[in-house]
XYZ file of C-alpha atoms in Angstrom:
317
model
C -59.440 19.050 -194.626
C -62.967 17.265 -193.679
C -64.478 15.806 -196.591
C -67.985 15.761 -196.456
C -70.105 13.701 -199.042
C -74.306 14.266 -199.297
C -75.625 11.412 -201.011
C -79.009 11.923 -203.194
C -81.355 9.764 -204.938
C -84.693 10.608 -206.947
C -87.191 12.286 -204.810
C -84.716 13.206 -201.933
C -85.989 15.848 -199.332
C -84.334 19.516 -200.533
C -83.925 20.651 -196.735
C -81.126 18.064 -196.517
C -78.735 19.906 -198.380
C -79.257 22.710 -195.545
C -77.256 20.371 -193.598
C -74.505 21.143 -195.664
C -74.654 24.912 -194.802
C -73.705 24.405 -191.301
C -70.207 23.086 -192.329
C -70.093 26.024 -194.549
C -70.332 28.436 -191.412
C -68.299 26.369 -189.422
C -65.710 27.306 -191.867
C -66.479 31.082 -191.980
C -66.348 30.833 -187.705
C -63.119 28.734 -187.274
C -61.645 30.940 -189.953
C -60.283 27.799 -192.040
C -61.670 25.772 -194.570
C -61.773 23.017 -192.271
C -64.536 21.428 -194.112
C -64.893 20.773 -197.712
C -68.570 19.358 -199.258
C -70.077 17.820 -202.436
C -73.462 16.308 -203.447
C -73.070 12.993 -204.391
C -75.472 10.228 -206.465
C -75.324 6.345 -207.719
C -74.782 7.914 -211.139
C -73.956 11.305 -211.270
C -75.838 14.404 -213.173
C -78.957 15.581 -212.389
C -81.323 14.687 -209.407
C -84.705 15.692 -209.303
C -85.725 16.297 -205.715
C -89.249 15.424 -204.214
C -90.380 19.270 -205.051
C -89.344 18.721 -208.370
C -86.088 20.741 -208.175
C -82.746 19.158 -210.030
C -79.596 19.555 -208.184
C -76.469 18.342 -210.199
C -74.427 15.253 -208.375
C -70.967 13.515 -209.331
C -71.432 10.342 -209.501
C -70.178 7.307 -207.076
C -67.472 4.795 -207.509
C -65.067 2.842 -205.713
C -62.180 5.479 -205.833
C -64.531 8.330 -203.708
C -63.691 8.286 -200.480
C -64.989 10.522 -197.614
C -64.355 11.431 -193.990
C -68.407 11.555 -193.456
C -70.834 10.129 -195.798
C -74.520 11.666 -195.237
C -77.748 9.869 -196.631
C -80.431 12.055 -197.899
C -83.903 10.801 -196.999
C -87.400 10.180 -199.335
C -90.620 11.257 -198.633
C -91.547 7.483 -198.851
C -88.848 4.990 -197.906
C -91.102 2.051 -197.649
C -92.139 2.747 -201.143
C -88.927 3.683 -202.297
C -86.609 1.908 -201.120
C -82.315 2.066 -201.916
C -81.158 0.519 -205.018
C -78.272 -2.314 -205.192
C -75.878 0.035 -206.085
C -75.925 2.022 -203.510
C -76.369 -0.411 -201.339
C -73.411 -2.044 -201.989
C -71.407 1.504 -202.241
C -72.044 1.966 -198.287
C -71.372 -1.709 -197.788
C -68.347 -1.245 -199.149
C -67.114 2.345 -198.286
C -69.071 3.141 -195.125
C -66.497 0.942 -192.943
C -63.569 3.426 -194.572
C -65.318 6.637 -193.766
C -65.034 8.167 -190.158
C -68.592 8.297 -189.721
C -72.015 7.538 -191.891
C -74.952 9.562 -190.907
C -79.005 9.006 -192.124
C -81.011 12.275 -192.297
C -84.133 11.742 -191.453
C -85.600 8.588 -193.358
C -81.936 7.854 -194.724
C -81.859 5.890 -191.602
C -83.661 3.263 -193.746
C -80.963 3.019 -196.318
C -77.937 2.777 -193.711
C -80.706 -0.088 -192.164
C -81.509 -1.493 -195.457
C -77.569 -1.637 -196.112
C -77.569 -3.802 -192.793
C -74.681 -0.993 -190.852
C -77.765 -0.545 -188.361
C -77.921 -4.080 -186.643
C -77.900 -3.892 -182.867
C -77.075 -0.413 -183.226
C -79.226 2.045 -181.558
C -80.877 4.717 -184.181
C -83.573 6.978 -184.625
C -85.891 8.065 -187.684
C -89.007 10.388 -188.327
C -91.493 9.647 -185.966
C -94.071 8.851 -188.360
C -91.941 5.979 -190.110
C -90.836 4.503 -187.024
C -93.553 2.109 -186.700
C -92.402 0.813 -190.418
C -88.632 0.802 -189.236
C -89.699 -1.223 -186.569
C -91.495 -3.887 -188.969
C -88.986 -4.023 -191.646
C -85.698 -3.678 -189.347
C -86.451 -4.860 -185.846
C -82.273 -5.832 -185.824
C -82.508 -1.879 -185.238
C -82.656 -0.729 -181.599
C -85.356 1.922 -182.480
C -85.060 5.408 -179.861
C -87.843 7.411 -182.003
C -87.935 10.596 -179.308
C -84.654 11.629 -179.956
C -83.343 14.685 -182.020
C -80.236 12.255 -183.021
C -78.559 9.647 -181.687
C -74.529 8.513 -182.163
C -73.821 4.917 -182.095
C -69.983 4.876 -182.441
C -69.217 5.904 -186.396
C -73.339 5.786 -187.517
C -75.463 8.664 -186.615
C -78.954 9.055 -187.475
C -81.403 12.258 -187.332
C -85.090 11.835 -185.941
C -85.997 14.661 -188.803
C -85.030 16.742 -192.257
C -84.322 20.208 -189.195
C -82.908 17.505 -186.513
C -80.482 16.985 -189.348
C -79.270 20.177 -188.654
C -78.784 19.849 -185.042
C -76.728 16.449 -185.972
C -74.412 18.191 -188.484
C -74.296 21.049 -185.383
C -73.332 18.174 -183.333
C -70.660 16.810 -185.653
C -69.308 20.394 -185.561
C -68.838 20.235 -181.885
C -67.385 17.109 -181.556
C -64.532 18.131 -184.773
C -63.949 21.597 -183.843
C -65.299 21.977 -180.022
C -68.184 24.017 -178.719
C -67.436 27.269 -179.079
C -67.503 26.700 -183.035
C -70.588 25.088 -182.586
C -72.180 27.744 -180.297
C -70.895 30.464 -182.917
C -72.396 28.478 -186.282
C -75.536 28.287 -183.894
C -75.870 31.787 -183.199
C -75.484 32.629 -187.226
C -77.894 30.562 -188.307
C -80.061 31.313 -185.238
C -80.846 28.031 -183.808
C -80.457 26.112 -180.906
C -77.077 24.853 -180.211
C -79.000 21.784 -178.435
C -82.560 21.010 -178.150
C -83.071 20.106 -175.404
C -86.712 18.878 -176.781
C -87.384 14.970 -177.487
C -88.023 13.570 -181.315
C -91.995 13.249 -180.768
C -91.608 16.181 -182.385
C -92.260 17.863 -178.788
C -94.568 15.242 -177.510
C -95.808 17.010 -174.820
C -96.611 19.554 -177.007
C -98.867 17.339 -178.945
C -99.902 15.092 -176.309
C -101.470 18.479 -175.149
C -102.633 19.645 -178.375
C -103.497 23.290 -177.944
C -105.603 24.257 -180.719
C -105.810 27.810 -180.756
C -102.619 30.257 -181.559
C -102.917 31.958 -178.283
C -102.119 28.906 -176.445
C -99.939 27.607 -178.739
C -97.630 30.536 -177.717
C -98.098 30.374 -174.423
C -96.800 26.771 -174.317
C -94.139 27.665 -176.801
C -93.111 30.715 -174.551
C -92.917 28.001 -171.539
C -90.826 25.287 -173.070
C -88.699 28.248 -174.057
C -88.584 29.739 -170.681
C -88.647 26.584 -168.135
C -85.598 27.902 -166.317
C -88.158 30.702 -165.313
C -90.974 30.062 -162.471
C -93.332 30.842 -164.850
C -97.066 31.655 -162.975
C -100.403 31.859 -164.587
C -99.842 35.969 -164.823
C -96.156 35.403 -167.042
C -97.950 32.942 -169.369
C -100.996 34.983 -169.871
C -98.470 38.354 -170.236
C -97.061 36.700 -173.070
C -100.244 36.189 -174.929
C -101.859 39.238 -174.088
C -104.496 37.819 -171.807
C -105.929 37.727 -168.591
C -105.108 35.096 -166.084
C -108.445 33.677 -165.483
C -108.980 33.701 -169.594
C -105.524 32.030 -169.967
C -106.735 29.240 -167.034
C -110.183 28.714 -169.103
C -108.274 28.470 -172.335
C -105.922 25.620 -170.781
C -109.000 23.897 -169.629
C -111.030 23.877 -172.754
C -108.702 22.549 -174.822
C -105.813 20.601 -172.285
C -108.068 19.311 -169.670
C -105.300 20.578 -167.456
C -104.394 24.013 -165.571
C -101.455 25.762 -166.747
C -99.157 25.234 -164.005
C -99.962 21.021 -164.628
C -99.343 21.551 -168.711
C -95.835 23.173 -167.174
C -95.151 20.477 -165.196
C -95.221 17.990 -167.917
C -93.068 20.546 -169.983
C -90.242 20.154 -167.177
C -90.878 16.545 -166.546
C -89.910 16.113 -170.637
C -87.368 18.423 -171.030
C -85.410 16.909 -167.876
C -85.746 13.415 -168.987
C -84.309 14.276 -172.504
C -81.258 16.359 -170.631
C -80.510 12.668 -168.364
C -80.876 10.923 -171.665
C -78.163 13.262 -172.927
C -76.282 12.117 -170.363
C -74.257 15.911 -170.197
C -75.368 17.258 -166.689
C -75.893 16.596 -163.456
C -79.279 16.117 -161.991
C -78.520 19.587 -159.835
C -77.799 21.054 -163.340
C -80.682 19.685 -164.690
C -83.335 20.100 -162.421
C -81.921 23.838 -162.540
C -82.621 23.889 -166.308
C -86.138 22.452 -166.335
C -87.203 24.679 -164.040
C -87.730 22.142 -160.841
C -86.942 23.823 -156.939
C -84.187 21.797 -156.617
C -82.857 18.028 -157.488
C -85.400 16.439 -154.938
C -88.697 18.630 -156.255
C -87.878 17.056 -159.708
C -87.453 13.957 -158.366
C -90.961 13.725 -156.822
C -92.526 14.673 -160.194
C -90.087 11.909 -161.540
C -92.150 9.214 -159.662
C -95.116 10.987 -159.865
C -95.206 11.334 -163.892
C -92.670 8.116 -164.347
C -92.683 5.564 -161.513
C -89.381 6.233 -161.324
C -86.475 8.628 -159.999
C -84.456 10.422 -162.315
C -81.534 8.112 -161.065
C -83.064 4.847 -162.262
C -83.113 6.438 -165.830
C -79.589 7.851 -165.807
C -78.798 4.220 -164.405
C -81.003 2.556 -167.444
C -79.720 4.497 -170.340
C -75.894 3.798 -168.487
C -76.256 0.301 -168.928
C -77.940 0.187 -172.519
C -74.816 2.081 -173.341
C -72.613 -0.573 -171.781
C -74.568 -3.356 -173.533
């Protein structure tokens, strides 16, 4: 048995306790109550969320222990900010657990509680300028769905939660657990999109719904060639009204707004560090390893090797 331990405070975000729903299924899929969870507080009782919903809590102490702690973020950390007590809970217990994990802005607490120092981590993207200021100890990745730094784990969002507790999944009970909790709760068993919340996606900024989906179709299809006729298929227009739509509101043709969709999505898979660059250039959608290379040092400076080689050794620092 897995204990699992959500830890609330006044105003937490409600979609963190959907993190605790993908232990639930990975139950239900391995076909053993592998995992057991509770909802956890400084003091017990009732906890009013930030929507004004109460969700009962037992209360901490020095006797709870847990196999993974999780820390439920605030809407406003800066302004909100841990209290002693819990502070010194994690101080205390986080060392005994097997892993401590911030959802979303709960990074802050783990930071706060000083278990981030030198430790790579990653937060919402719009509080990572404030993480920066008030934890620069931190080493800060904010375009990253989650990141693992041995036993501390950290989710760039309240949904990116749910792709770490996925990923916590895979690494207790082994992929195909994973891949099956992914397919019930119909989601992604990685995305392989960065923290910027899909920064080319708002670097681009489409404004209207039609091109919205026909970018969304092409991040979700990049393994595809994808031509001017498939995007504008899949939107129900023509291909010259598709190219004037890019135009108008990109500044770029479709097949260039594509290109940056591969060039992102391949970085984020060497960052991941799971493929090969064959692999990946086959998953972004490139010709082959040496057409995504070119775009590399066109869009980058750089080949996809020196990045694989720079994330290496940060690791090994």
């Amino acid at each position: 048995m897995h204990r699992i331990g959500l830890i609330i405070s006044d105003n937490f975000q409600m979609l963190a306790l959907s993190t605790l729903t993908v232990f639930e299924f990975a139950n239900i899929v391995a076909g053993e109550s592998f995992y057991q969870t509770a909802v956890y507080s400084e003091h017990g009782g009732t906890v009013r969320s930030s929507s004004g919903i109460g969700v009962d809590s037992a209360p901490l102490s020095a006797e709870v222990q847990m196999d993974t702690w999780l820390l439920a973020g605030v809407l406003m950390p800066t302004e909100q900010p841990a209290t002693p007590g819990l502070i010194a809970f994690l101080q205390t217990s986080a060392h005994q657990a097997r892993r401590v994990a911030g959802i979303c802005t709960g990074a802050f607490v783990l930071a706060q509680a000083g278990l981030l120092e030198r430790r790579r981590a990653t937060t919402h993207w719009a509080h990572a300028p404030s993480m920066k200021r008030l934890h620069p100890a931190v080493q800060l990745d904010n375009d990253r769905i989650f990141i693992i730094d041995e036993a501390f784990w950290t989710s760039a969002g309240l949904t990116a939660g749910l792709d770490m507790a996925l990923g916590m999944v895979e690494k207790d009970l082994g992929a195909d657990v994973a891949r099956g909790v992914a397919h019930r709760l119909v989601m992604n068993q990685r995305r392989s999109g960065g923290q910027t919340q899909h920064s080319e996606m708002l670097a681009l900024a489409p404004r209207s719904d039609r091109l919205q989906s026909a970018l969304e179709y092409a991040r979700n299809n990049l393994r595809k060639p994808l031509t001017v006729d498939d995007l504008a298929d899949a939107v129900h227009l023509s291909a010259r009204q598709l190219t004037r739509l890019f135009r108008a509101e990109t500044g770029k043709s479709p097949a260039k707004a594509i290109e940056g969709l591969r060039l992102e999505a391949a970085r984020l898979m060497i960052e991941q560090g799971r493929l090969t660059l064959d692999a990946i250039a086959r998953e972004s959608g490139f010709r082959d390893r040496r057409h995504m290379r070119e775009v590399f040092v066109r869009g980058y400076g750089v080949p996809p090797q020196a990045l694989r080689q720079g994330r290496s050794a940060s690791r090994a620092a």
